[in-house]
Short mmCIF file of C-alpha atoms and ligand atoms in Angstrom, two decimals:
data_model
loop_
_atom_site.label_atom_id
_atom_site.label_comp_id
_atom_site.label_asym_id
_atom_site.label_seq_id
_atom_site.Cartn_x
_atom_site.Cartn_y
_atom_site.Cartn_z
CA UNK A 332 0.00 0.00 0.00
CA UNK A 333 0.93 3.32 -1.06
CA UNK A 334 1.66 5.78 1.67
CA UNK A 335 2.68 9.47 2.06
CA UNK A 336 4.46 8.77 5.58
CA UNK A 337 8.06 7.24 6.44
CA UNK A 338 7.88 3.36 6.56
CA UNK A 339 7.67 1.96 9.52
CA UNK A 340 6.27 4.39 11.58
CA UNK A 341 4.11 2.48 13.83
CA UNK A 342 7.10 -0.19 14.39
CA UNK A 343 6.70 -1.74 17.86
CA UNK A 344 3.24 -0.31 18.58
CA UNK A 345 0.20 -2.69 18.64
CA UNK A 346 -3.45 -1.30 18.24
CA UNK A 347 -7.20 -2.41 18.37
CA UNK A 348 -9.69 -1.54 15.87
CA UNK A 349 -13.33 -1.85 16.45
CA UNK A 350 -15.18 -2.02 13.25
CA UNK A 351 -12.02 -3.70 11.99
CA UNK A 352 -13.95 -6.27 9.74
CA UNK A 353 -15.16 -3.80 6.95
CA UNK A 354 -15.00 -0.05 5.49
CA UNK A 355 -12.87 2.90 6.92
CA UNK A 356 -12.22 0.29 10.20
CA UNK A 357 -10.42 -2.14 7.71
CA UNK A 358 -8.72 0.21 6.15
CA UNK A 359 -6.92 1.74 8.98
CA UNK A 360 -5.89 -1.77 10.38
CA UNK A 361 -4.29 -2.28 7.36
CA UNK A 362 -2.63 1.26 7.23
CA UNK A 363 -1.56 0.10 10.91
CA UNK A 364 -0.31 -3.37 9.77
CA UNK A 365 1.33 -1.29 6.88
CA UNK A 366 3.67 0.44 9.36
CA UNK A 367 4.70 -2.26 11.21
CA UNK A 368 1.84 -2.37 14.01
CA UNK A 369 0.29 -5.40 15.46
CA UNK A 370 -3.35 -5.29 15.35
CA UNK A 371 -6.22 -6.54 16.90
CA UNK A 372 -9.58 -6.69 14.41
CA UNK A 373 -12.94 -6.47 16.67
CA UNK A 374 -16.06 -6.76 15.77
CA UNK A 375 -19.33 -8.65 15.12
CA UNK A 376 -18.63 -10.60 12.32
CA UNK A 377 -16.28 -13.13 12.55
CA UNK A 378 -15.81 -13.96 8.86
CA UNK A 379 -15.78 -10.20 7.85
CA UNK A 380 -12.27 -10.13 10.85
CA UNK A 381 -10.63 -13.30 9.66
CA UNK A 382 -11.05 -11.86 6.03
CA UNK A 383 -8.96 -8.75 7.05
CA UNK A 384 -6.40 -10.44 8.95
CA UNK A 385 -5.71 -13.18 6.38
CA UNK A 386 -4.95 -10.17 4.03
CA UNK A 387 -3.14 -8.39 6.34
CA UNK A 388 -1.07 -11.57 7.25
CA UNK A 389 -0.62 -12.36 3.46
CA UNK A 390 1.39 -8.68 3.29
CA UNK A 391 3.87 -9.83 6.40
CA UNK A 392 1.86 -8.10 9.35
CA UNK A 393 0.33 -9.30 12.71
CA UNK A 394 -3.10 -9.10 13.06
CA UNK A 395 -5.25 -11.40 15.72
CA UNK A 396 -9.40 -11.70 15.82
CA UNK A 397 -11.99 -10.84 18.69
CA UNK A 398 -15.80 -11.20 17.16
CA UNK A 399 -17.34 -9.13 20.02
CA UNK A 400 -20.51 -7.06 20.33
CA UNK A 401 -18.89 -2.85 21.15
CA UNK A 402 -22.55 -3.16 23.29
CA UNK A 403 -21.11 -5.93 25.37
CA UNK A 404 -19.15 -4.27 27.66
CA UNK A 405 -17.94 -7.53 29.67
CA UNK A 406 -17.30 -8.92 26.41
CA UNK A 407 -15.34 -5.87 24.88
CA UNK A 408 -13.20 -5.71 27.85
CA UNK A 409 -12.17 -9.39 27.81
CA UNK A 410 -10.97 -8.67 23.80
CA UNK A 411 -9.56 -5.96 25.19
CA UNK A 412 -7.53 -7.75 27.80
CA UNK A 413 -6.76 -10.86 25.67
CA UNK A 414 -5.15 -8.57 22.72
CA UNK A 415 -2.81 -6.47 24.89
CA UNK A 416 -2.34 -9.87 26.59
CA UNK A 417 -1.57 -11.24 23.46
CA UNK A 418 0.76 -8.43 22.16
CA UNK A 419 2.26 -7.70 25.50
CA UNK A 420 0.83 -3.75 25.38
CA UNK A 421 -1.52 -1.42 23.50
CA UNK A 422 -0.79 1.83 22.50
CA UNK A 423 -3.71 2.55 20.10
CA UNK A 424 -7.20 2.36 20.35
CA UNK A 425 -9.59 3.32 17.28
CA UNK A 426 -13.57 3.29 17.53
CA UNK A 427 -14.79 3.08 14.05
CA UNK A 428 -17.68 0.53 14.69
CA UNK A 429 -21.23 2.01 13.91
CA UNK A 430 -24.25 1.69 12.97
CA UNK A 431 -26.57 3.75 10.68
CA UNK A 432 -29.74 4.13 8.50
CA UNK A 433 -31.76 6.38 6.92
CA UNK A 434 -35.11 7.25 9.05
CA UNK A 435 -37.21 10.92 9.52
CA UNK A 436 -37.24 11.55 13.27
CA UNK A 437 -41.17 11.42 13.52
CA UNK A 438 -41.35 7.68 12.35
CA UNK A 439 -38.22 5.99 14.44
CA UNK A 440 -38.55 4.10 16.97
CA UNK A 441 -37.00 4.98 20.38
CA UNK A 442 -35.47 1.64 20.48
CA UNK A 443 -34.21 2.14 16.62
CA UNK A 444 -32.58 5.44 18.56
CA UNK A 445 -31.61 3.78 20.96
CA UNK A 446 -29.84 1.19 19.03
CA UNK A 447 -27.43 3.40 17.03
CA UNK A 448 -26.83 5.31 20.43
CA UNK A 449 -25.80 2.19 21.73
CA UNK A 450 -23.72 0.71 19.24
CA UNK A 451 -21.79 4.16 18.10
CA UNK A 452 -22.03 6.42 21.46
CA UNK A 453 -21.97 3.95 24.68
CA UNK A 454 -19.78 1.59 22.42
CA UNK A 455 -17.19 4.16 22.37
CA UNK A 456 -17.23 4.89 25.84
CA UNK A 457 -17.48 1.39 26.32
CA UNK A 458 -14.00 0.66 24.52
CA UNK A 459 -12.15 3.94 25.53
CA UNK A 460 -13.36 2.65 29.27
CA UNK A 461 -11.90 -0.98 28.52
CA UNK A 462 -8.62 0.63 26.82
CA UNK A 463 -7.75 3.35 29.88
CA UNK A 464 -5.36 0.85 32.22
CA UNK A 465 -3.72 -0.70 28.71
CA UNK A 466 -3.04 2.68 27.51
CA UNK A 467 -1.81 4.21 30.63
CA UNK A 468 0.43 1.60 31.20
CA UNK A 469 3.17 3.76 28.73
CA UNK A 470 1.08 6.17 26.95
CA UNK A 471 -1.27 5.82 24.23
CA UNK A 472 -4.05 7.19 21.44
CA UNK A 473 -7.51 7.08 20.94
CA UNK A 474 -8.72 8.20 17.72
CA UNK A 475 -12.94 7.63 17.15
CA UNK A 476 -14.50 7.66 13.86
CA UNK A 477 -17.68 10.67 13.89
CA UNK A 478 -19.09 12.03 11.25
CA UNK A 479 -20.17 15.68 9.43
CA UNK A 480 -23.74 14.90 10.83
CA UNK A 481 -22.56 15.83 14.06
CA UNK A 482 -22.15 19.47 13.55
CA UNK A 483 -24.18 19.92 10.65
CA UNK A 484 -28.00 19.55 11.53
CA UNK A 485 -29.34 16.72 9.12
CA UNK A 486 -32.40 15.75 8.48
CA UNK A 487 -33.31 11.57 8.36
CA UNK A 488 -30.28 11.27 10.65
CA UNK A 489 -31.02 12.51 14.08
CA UNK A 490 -30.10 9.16 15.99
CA UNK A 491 -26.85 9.26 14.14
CA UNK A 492 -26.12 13.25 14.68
CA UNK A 493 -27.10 12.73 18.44
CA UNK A 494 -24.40 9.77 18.75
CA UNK A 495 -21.76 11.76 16.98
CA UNK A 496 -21.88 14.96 18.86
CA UNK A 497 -21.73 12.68 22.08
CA UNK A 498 -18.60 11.11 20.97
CA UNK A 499 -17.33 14.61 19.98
CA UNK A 500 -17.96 15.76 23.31
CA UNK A 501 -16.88 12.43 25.03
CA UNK A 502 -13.34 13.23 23.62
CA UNK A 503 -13.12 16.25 24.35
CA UNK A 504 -13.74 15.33 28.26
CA UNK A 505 -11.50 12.04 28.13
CA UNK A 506 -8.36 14.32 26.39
CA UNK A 507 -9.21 16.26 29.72
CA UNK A 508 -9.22 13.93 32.31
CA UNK A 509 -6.52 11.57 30.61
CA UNK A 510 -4.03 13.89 29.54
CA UNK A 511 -2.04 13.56 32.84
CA UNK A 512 -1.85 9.93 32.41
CA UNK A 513 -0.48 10.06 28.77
CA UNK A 514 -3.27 9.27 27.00
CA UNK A 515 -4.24 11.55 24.04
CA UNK A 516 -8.16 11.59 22.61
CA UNK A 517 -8.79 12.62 19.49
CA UNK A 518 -11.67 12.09 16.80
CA UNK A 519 -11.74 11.82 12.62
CA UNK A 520 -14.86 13.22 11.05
CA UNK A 521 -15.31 11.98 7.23
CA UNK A 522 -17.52 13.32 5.12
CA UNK A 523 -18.58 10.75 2.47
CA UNK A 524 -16.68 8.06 1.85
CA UNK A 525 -16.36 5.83 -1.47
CA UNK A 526 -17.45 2.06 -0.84
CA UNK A 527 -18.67 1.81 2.47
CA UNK A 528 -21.75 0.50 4.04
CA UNK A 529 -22.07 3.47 5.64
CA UNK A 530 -22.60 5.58 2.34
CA UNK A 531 -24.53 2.84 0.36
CA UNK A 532 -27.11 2.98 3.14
CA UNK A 533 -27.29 7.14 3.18
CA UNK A 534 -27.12 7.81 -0.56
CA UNK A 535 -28.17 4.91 -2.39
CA UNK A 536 -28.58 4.95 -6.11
CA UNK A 537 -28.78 7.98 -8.08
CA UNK A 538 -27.96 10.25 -4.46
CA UNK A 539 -24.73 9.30 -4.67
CA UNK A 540 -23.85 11.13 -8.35
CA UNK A 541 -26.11 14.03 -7.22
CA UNK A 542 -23.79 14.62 -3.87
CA UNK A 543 -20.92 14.00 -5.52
CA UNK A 544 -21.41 16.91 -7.54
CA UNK A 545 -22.09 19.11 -4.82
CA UNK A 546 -18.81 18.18 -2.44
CA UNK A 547 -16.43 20.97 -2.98
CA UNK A 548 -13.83 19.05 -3.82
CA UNK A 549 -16.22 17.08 -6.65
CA UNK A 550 -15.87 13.55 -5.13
CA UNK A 551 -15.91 10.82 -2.34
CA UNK A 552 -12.69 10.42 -0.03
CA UNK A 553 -11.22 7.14 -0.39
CA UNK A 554 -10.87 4.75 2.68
CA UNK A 555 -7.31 5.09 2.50
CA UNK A 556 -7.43 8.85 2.64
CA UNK A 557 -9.40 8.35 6.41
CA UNK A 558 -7.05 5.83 7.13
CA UNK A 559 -4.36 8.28 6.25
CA UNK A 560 -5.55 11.26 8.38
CA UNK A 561 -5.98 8.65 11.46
CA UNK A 562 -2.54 7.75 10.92
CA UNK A 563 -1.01 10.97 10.80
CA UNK A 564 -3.52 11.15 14.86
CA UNK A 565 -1.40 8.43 16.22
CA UNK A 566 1.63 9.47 14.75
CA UNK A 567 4.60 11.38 16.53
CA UNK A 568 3.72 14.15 14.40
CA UNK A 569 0.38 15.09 16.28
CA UNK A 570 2.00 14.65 19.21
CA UNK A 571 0.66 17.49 20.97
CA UNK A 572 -2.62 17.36 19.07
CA UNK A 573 -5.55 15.99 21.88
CA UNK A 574 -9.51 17.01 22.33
CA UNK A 575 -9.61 17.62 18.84
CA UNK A 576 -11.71 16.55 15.92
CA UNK A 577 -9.99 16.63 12.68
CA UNK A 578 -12.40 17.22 9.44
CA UNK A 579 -11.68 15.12 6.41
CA UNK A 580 -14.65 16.08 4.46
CA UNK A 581 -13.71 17.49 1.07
CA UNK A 582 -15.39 20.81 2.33
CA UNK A 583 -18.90 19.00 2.50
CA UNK A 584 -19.64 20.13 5.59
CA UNK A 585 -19.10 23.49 4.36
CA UNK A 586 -22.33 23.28 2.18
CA UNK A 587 -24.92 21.92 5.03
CA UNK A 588 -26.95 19.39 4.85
CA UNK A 589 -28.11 19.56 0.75
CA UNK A 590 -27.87 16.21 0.08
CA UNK A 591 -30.06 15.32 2.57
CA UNK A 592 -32.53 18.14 2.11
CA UNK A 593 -32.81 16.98 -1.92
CA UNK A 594 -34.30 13.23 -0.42
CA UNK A 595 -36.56 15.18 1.42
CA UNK A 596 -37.92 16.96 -0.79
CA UNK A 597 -36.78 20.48 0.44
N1 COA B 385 -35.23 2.64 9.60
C1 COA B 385 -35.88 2.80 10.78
N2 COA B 385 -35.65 2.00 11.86
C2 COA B 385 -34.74 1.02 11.70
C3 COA B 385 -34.03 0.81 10.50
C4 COA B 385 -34.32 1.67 9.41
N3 COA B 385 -33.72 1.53 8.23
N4 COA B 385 -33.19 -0.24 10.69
C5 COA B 385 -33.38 -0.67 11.96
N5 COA B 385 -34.29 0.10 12.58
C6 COA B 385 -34.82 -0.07 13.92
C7 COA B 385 -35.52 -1.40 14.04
O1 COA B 385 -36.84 -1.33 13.52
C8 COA B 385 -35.46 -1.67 15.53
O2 COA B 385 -36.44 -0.93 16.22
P1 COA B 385 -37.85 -1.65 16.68
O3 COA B 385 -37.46 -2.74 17.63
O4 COA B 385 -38.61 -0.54 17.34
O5 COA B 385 -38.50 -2.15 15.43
C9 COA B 385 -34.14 -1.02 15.93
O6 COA B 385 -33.76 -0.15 14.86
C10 COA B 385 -33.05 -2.03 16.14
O7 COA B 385 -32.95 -2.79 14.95
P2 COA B 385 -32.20 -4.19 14.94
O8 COA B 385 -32.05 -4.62 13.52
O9 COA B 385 -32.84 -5.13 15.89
O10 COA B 385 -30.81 -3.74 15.58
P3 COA B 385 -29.42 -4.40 15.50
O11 COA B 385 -28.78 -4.14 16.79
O12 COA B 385 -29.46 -5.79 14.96
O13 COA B 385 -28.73 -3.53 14.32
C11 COA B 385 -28.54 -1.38 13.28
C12 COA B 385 -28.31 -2.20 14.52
C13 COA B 385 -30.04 -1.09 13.18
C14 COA B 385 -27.80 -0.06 13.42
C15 COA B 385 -28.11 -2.11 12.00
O14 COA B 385 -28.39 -1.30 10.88
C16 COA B 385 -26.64 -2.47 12.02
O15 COA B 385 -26.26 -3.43 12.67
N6 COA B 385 -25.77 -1.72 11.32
C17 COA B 385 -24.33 -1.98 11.32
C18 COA B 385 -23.73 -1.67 10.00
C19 COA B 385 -23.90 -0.24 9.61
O16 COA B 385 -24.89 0.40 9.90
N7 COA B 385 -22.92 0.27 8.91
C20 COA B 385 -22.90 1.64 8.53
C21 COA B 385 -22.15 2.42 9.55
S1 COA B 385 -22.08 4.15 9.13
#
């Protein structure tokens, strides 16, 4: 895999991944592997993990496999436990598992709410929570996955919105309270991203050409370009960076919520 950094650069380190098994969460374990990182894939699917470890194995890296539920918080911890076991430390924790669908506000159920709160909001507290002693041990990262929704008031996307801004603020407060013990929290919001679930599920079809034309910089990001900006997070040369939430977008937050309003009607 191509890369704009120094080879390498992750030598010695060894991360998790939740959401590992597909889409932006694949691609940064591989990005990881890339530079020399041993990484642990988590997440529900165990085919969808072994998939992205056999690859990652195939191109000389370390990679190991915990099929656990973000929601499961006994669960996540033991993963969490077995892979810094397993790897003798953790330095890097990323939450890119989520969950997401199209819905208008006045016809979602609370527990269809509740269930993207769950998986994307308490799941990253959930994993940060499991991560702290691991990453304490000699200083670490956390890096979570959010999204332009979060900022930008969308319509069909309120459940997702509402999880993102908590995460937003979540790291904000963890940079705060964990700075002292060497621990930096930081967040990547994407805008849309080419060949994800994520986008086939919020512009399907005919959407997709229609807000590709309107992103500033007149496409999707790829997954390695996410990958790439969570890199350069965990990387010595962000070193100081915590609390923050870096934008990789292509400017689309920069023209609302359009996309959005056009399925709507509006
Ligand atoms: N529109 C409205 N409500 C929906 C919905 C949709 N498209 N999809 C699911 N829901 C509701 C369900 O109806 C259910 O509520 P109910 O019990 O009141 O009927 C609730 O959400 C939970 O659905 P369920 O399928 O039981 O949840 P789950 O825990 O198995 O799955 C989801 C969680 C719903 C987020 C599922 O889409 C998922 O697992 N997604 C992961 C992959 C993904 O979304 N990737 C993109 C990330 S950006």
């Amino acid at each position: 895999m191509d890369s704009v950094f120094a080879p390498n650069l992750l030598a010695g380190k060894a991360a998790l991944v939740t959401g590992g098994g597909s889409g932006i969460g694949a691609g940064i374990a591989k990005l990881f592997a890339h530079h020399g990182a041993k990484v642990a894939l988590l997440g529900r699917t165990v085919q969808k993990l072994d998939a992205v470890a056999a690859e990652i194995k195939a191109a000389g890296g370390i990679a190991s496999v915990h099929p656990t539920d973000v929601r499961d918080y006994p669960a996540l911890e033991k993963s969490m436990n077995d892979a810094a076991a397993a790897f003798g430390r953790l330095d890097i924790v990323v939450n890119s598992a989520a969950g997401n669908f199209l819905s208008p506000a006045a016809s979602l159920s609370a527990n269809g709410f509740r269930a993207v709160i769950d998986i994307d909001l308490c799941g990253t507290f959930n994993a940060c929570r499991a991560a702290f002693t691991h990453l304490a041990k000699q200083g670490g990262v956390i890096v979570s996955i959010t999204a332009t929704q979060a900022d930008v008031p969308t319509p069909l996307q309120v459940h997702a919105g509402a999880a993102k801004a908590g995460i937003a603020k979540l790291t904000r407060d963890l940079a705060l309270e964990w700075g002292r013990s060497g621990i930096r929290v930081v967040a990547v919001a994407p805008g849309p991203v080419e060949g994800t679930e994520g986008m086939s599920r919020l512009a399907p079809g005919n959407s997709a050409d229609a807000l590709k034309k309107r992103v500033p910089l007149g496409r999707y990001a790829t997954i390695e370009e996410i990958a790439a900006s969570v890199l350069f997070l965990v990387s010595p040369a962000a070193a100081y960076v915590t609390g923050s939430t870096l934008l990789v977008d292509g400017g689309t937050s920069l023209i609302g919520a359009g996309p959005f309003l056009d399925m709507m009607g509006l």
